[in-house]
Short mmCIF file of C-alpha atoms in Angstrom, two decimals:
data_model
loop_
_atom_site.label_atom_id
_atom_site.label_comp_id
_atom_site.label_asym_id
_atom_site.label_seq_id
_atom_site.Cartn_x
_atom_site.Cartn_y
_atom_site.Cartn_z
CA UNK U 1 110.27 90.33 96.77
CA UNK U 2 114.28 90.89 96.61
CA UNK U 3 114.21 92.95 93.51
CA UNK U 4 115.95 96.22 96.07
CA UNK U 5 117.43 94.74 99.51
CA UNK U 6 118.77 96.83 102.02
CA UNK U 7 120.97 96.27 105.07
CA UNK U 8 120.80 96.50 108.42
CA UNK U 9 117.39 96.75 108.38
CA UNK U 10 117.63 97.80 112.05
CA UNK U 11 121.01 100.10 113.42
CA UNK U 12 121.17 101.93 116.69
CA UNK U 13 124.08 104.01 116.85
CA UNK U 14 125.52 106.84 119.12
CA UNK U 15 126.12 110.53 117.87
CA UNK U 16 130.00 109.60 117.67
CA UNK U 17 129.81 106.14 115.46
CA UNK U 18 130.51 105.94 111.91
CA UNK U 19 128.39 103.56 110.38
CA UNK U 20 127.24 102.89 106.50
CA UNK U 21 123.76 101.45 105.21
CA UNK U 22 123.93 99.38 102.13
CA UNK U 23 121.23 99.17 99.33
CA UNK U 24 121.69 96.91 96.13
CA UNK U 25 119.34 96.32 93.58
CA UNK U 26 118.80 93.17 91.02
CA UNK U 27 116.58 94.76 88.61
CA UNK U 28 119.11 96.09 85.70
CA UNK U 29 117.87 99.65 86.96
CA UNK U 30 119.97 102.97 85.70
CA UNK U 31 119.06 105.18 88.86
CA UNK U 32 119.50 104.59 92.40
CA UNK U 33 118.11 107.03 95.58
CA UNK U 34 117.90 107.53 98.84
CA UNK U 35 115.17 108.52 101.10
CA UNK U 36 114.46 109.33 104.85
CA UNK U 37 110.84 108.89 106.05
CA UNK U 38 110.37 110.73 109.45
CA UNK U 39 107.02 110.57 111.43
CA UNK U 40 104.53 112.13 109.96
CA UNK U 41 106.53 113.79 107.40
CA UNK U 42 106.53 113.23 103.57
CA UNK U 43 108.97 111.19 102.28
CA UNK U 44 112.81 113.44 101.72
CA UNK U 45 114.89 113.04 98.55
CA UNK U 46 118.32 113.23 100.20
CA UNK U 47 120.37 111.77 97.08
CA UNK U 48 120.02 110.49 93.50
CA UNK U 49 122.81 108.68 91.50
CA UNK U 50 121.97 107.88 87.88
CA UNK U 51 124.74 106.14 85.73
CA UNK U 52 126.78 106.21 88.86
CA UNK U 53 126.96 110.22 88.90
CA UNK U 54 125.23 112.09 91.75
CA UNK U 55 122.36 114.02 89.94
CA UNK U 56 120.78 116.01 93.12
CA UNK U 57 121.96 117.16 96.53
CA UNK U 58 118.94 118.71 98.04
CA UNK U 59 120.85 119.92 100.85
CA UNK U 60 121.55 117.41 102.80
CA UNK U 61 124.17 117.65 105.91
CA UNK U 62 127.61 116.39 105.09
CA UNK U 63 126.88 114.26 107.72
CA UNK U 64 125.59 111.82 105.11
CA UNK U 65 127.77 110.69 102.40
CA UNK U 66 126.27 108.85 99.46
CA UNK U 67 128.74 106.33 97.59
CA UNK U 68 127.42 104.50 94.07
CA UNK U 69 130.86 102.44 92.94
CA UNK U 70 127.98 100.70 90.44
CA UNK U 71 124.57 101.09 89.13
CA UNK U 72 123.48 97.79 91.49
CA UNK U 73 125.19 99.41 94.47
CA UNK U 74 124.48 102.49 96.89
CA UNK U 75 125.71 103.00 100.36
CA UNK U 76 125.08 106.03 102.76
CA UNK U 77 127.87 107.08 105.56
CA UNK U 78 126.56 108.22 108.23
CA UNK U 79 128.87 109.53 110.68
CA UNK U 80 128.46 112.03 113.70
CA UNK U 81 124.72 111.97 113.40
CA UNK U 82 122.08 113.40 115.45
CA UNK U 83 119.26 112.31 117.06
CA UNK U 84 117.07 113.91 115.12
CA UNK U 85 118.50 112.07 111.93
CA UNK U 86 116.89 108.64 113.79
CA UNK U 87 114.13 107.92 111.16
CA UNK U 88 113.38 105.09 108.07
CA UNK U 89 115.91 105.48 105.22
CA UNK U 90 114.82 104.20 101.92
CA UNK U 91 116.50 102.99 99.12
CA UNK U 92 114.82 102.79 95.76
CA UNK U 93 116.08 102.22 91.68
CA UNK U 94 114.08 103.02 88.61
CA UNK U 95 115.52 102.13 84.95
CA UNK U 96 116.38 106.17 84.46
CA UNK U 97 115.74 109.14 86.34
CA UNK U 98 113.56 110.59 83.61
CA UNK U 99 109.78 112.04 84.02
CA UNK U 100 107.55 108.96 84.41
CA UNK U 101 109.90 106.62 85.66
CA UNK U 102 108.43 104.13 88.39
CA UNK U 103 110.59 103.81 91.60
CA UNK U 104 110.49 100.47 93.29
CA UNK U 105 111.57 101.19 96.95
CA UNK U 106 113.81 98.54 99.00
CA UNK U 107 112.16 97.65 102.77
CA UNK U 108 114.36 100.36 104.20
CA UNK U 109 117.04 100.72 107.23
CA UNK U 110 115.21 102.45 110.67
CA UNK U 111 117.84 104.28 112.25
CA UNK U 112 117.60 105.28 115.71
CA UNK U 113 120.68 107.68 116.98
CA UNK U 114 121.38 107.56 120.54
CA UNK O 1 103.07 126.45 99.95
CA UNK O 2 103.61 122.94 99.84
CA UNK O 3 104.62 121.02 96.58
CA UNK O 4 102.08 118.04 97.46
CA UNK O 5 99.47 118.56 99.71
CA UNK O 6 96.89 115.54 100.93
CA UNK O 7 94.42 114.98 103.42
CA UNK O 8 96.05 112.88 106.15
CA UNK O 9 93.01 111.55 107.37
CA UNK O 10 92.23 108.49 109.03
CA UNK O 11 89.14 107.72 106.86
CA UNK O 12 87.24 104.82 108.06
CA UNK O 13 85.03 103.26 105.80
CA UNK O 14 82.84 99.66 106.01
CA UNK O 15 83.84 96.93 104.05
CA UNK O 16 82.31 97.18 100.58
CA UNK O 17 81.81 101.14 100.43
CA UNK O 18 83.95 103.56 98.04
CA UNK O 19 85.93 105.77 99.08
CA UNK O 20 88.07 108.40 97.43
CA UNK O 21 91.21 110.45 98.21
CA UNK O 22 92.63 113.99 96.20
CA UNK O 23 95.74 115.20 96.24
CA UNK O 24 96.84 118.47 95.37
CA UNK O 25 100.11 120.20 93.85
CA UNK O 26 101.45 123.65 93.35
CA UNK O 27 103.47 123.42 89.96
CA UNK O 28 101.83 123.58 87.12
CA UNK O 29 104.26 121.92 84.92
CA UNK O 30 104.61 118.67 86.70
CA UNK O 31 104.87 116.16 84.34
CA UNK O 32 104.49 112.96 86.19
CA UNK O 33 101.70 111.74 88.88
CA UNK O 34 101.50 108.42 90.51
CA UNK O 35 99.76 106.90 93.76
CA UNK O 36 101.75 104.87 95.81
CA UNK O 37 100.63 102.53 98.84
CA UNK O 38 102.23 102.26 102.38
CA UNK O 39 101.78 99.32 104.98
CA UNK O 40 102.22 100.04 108.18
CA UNK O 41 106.24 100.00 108.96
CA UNK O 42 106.20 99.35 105.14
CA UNK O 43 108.06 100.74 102.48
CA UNK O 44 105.95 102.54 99.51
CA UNK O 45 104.71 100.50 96.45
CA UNK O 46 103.67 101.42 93.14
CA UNK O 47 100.00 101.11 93.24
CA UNK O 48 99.38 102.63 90.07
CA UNK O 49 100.85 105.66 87.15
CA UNK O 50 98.18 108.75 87.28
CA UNK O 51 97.56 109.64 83.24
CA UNK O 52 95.82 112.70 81.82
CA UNK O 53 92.52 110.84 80.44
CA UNK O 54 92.30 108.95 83.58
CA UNK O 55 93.11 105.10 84.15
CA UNK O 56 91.58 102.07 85.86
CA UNK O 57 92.62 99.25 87.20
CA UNK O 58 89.77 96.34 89.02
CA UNK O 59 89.03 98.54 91.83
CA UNK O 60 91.27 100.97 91.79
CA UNK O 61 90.59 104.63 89.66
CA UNK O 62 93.24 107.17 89.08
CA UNK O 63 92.36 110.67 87.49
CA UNK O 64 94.17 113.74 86.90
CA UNK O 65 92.79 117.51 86.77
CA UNK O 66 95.52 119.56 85.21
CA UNK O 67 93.48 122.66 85.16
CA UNK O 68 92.46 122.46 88.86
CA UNK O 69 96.23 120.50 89.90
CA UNK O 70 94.62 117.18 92.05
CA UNK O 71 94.99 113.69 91.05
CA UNK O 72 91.96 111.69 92.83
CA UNK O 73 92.18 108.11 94.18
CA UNK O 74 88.73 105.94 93.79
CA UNK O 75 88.62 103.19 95.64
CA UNK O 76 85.25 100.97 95.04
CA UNK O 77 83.73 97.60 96.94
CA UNK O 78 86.39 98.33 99.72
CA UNK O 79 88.35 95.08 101.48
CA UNK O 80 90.05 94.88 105.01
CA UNK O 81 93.18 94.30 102.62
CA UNK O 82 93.09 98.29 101.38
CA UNK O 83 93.70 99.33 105.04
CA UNK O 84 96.93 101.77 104.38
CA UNK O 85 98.45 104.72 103.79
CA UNK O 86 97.95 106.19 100.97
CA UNK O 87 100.88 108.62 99.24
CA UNK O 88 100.70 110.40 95.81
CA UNK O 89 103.93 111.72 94.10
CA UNK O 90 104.42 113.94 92.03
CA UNK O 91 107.40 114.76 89.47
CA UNK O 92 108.21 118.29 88.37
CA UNK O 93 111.41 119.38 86.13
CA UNK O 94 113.79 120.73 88.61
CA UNK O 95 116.85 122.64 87.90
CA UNK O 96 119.13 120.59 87.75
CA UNK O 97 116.98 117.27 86.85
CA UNK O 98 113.08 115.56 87.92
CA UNK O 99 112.55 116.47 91.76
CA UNK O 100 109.84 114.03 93.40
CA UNK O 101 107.43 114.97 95.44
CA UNK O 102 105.63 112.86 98.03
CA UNK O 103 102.47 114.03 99.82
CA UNK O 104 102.53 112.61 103.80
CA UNK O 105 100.15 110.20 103.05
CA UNK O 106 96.32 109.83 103.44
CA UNK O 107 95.43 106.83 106.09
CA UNK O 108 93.06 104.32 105.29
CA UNK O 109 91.43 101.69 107.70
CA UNK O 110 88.59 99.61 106.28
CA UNK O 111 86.36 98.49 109.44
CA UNK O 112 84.67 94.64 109.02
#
């Protein structure tokens, strides 16, 4: 399925790299996210762009920066991480951000920082 | 408290038994329920909505108790192919838009 691709799907980085994940989606969708998926923790809402607008920051260090220049496009900059930040970020789109609307997640990037 | 709350499990079952999951959740105005299903080093997929009189599809039963706040999971004639993790999600009217909830999974393994 290629309907939400996502690249690198594998980065290792060190705590003083600057480095930026990619996520596009082909399915005409409205809203775009992005999630990290630790061990053994629910998935996190870090960021949600609908009509190319940020709609939610749930608090999420500055050390991410979310970028939407489209509604088929969404990177996150990562820079200075920490090694606690290593975990499975996930992309996902849904036609609006409404109640009810059905996500479709990409395969994600796993992150390890160093 | 936690917004979602599930059983982690593992539950094992046989091949060909039925097996069901709940999930729980704290606000009662959510609006919007859905289960999702994770492979292993997967991401999530829609495995089906969650609505208020309760939904089927082949194997697969969804149902909702707003007055008690679960959604259940039924899961009948069980294949090795079910084997997952299984997350429920739940949407609730945030300030400042829909916030969505994901419980941490429950894990499935169907034994041959």
């Amino acid at each position: 399925e290629t309907g939400v691709t996502q690249t690198p799907r594998h980065l290792v980085m060190g705590m003083t790299n600057k480095k930026s994940l990619k996520c596009e989606q082909h399915l005409g969708h409205n809203a775009m996210y992005w999630y990290k998926q630790s061990a053994k923790k629910p998935l996190e809402l870090m960021f949600v762009y609908s009509l190319e607008e940020r709609v939610e920051n749930n608090s999420v260090p500055s050390r991410f920066s979310p970028e939407c220049p489209n509604s088929s496009h969404l990177f996150l900059h990562l820079h200075t991480l920490q090694p606690e930040d290593s975990a499975l970020y996930l992309c996902a789109s849904s036609q609006g951000s409404g109640s009810g609307e059905t996500q479709y997640f990409g395969p994600g990037t796993r992150l390890l920082v160093l | 408290r936690k917004e979602v709350e599930q059983d982690p499990g593992p539950f094992n079952v046989p091949e060909g038994a039925t097996v069901a999951f709940n999930c729980t959740y704290s606000n009662s105005a959510s609006q919007s329920f859905f289960w999702y299903r994770q492979d292993c080093r997967k991401e999530p997929k829609l495995l089906m909505s969650v609505y208020s009189s309760g939904n089927e599809d082949g194997r697969f039963t969804a149902q909702l108790n707003r007055a008690s706040q679960y959604i259940s999971l039924l899961i009948r004639d069980s294949k090795l192919s079910d084997s997952a993790t299984y997350l429920c999600v739940v949407i609730s009217r945030g300030y400042t838009g829909n916030q969505f909830y994901f419980g941490t999974g429950t894990s499935l393994t169907v034994i041959p």
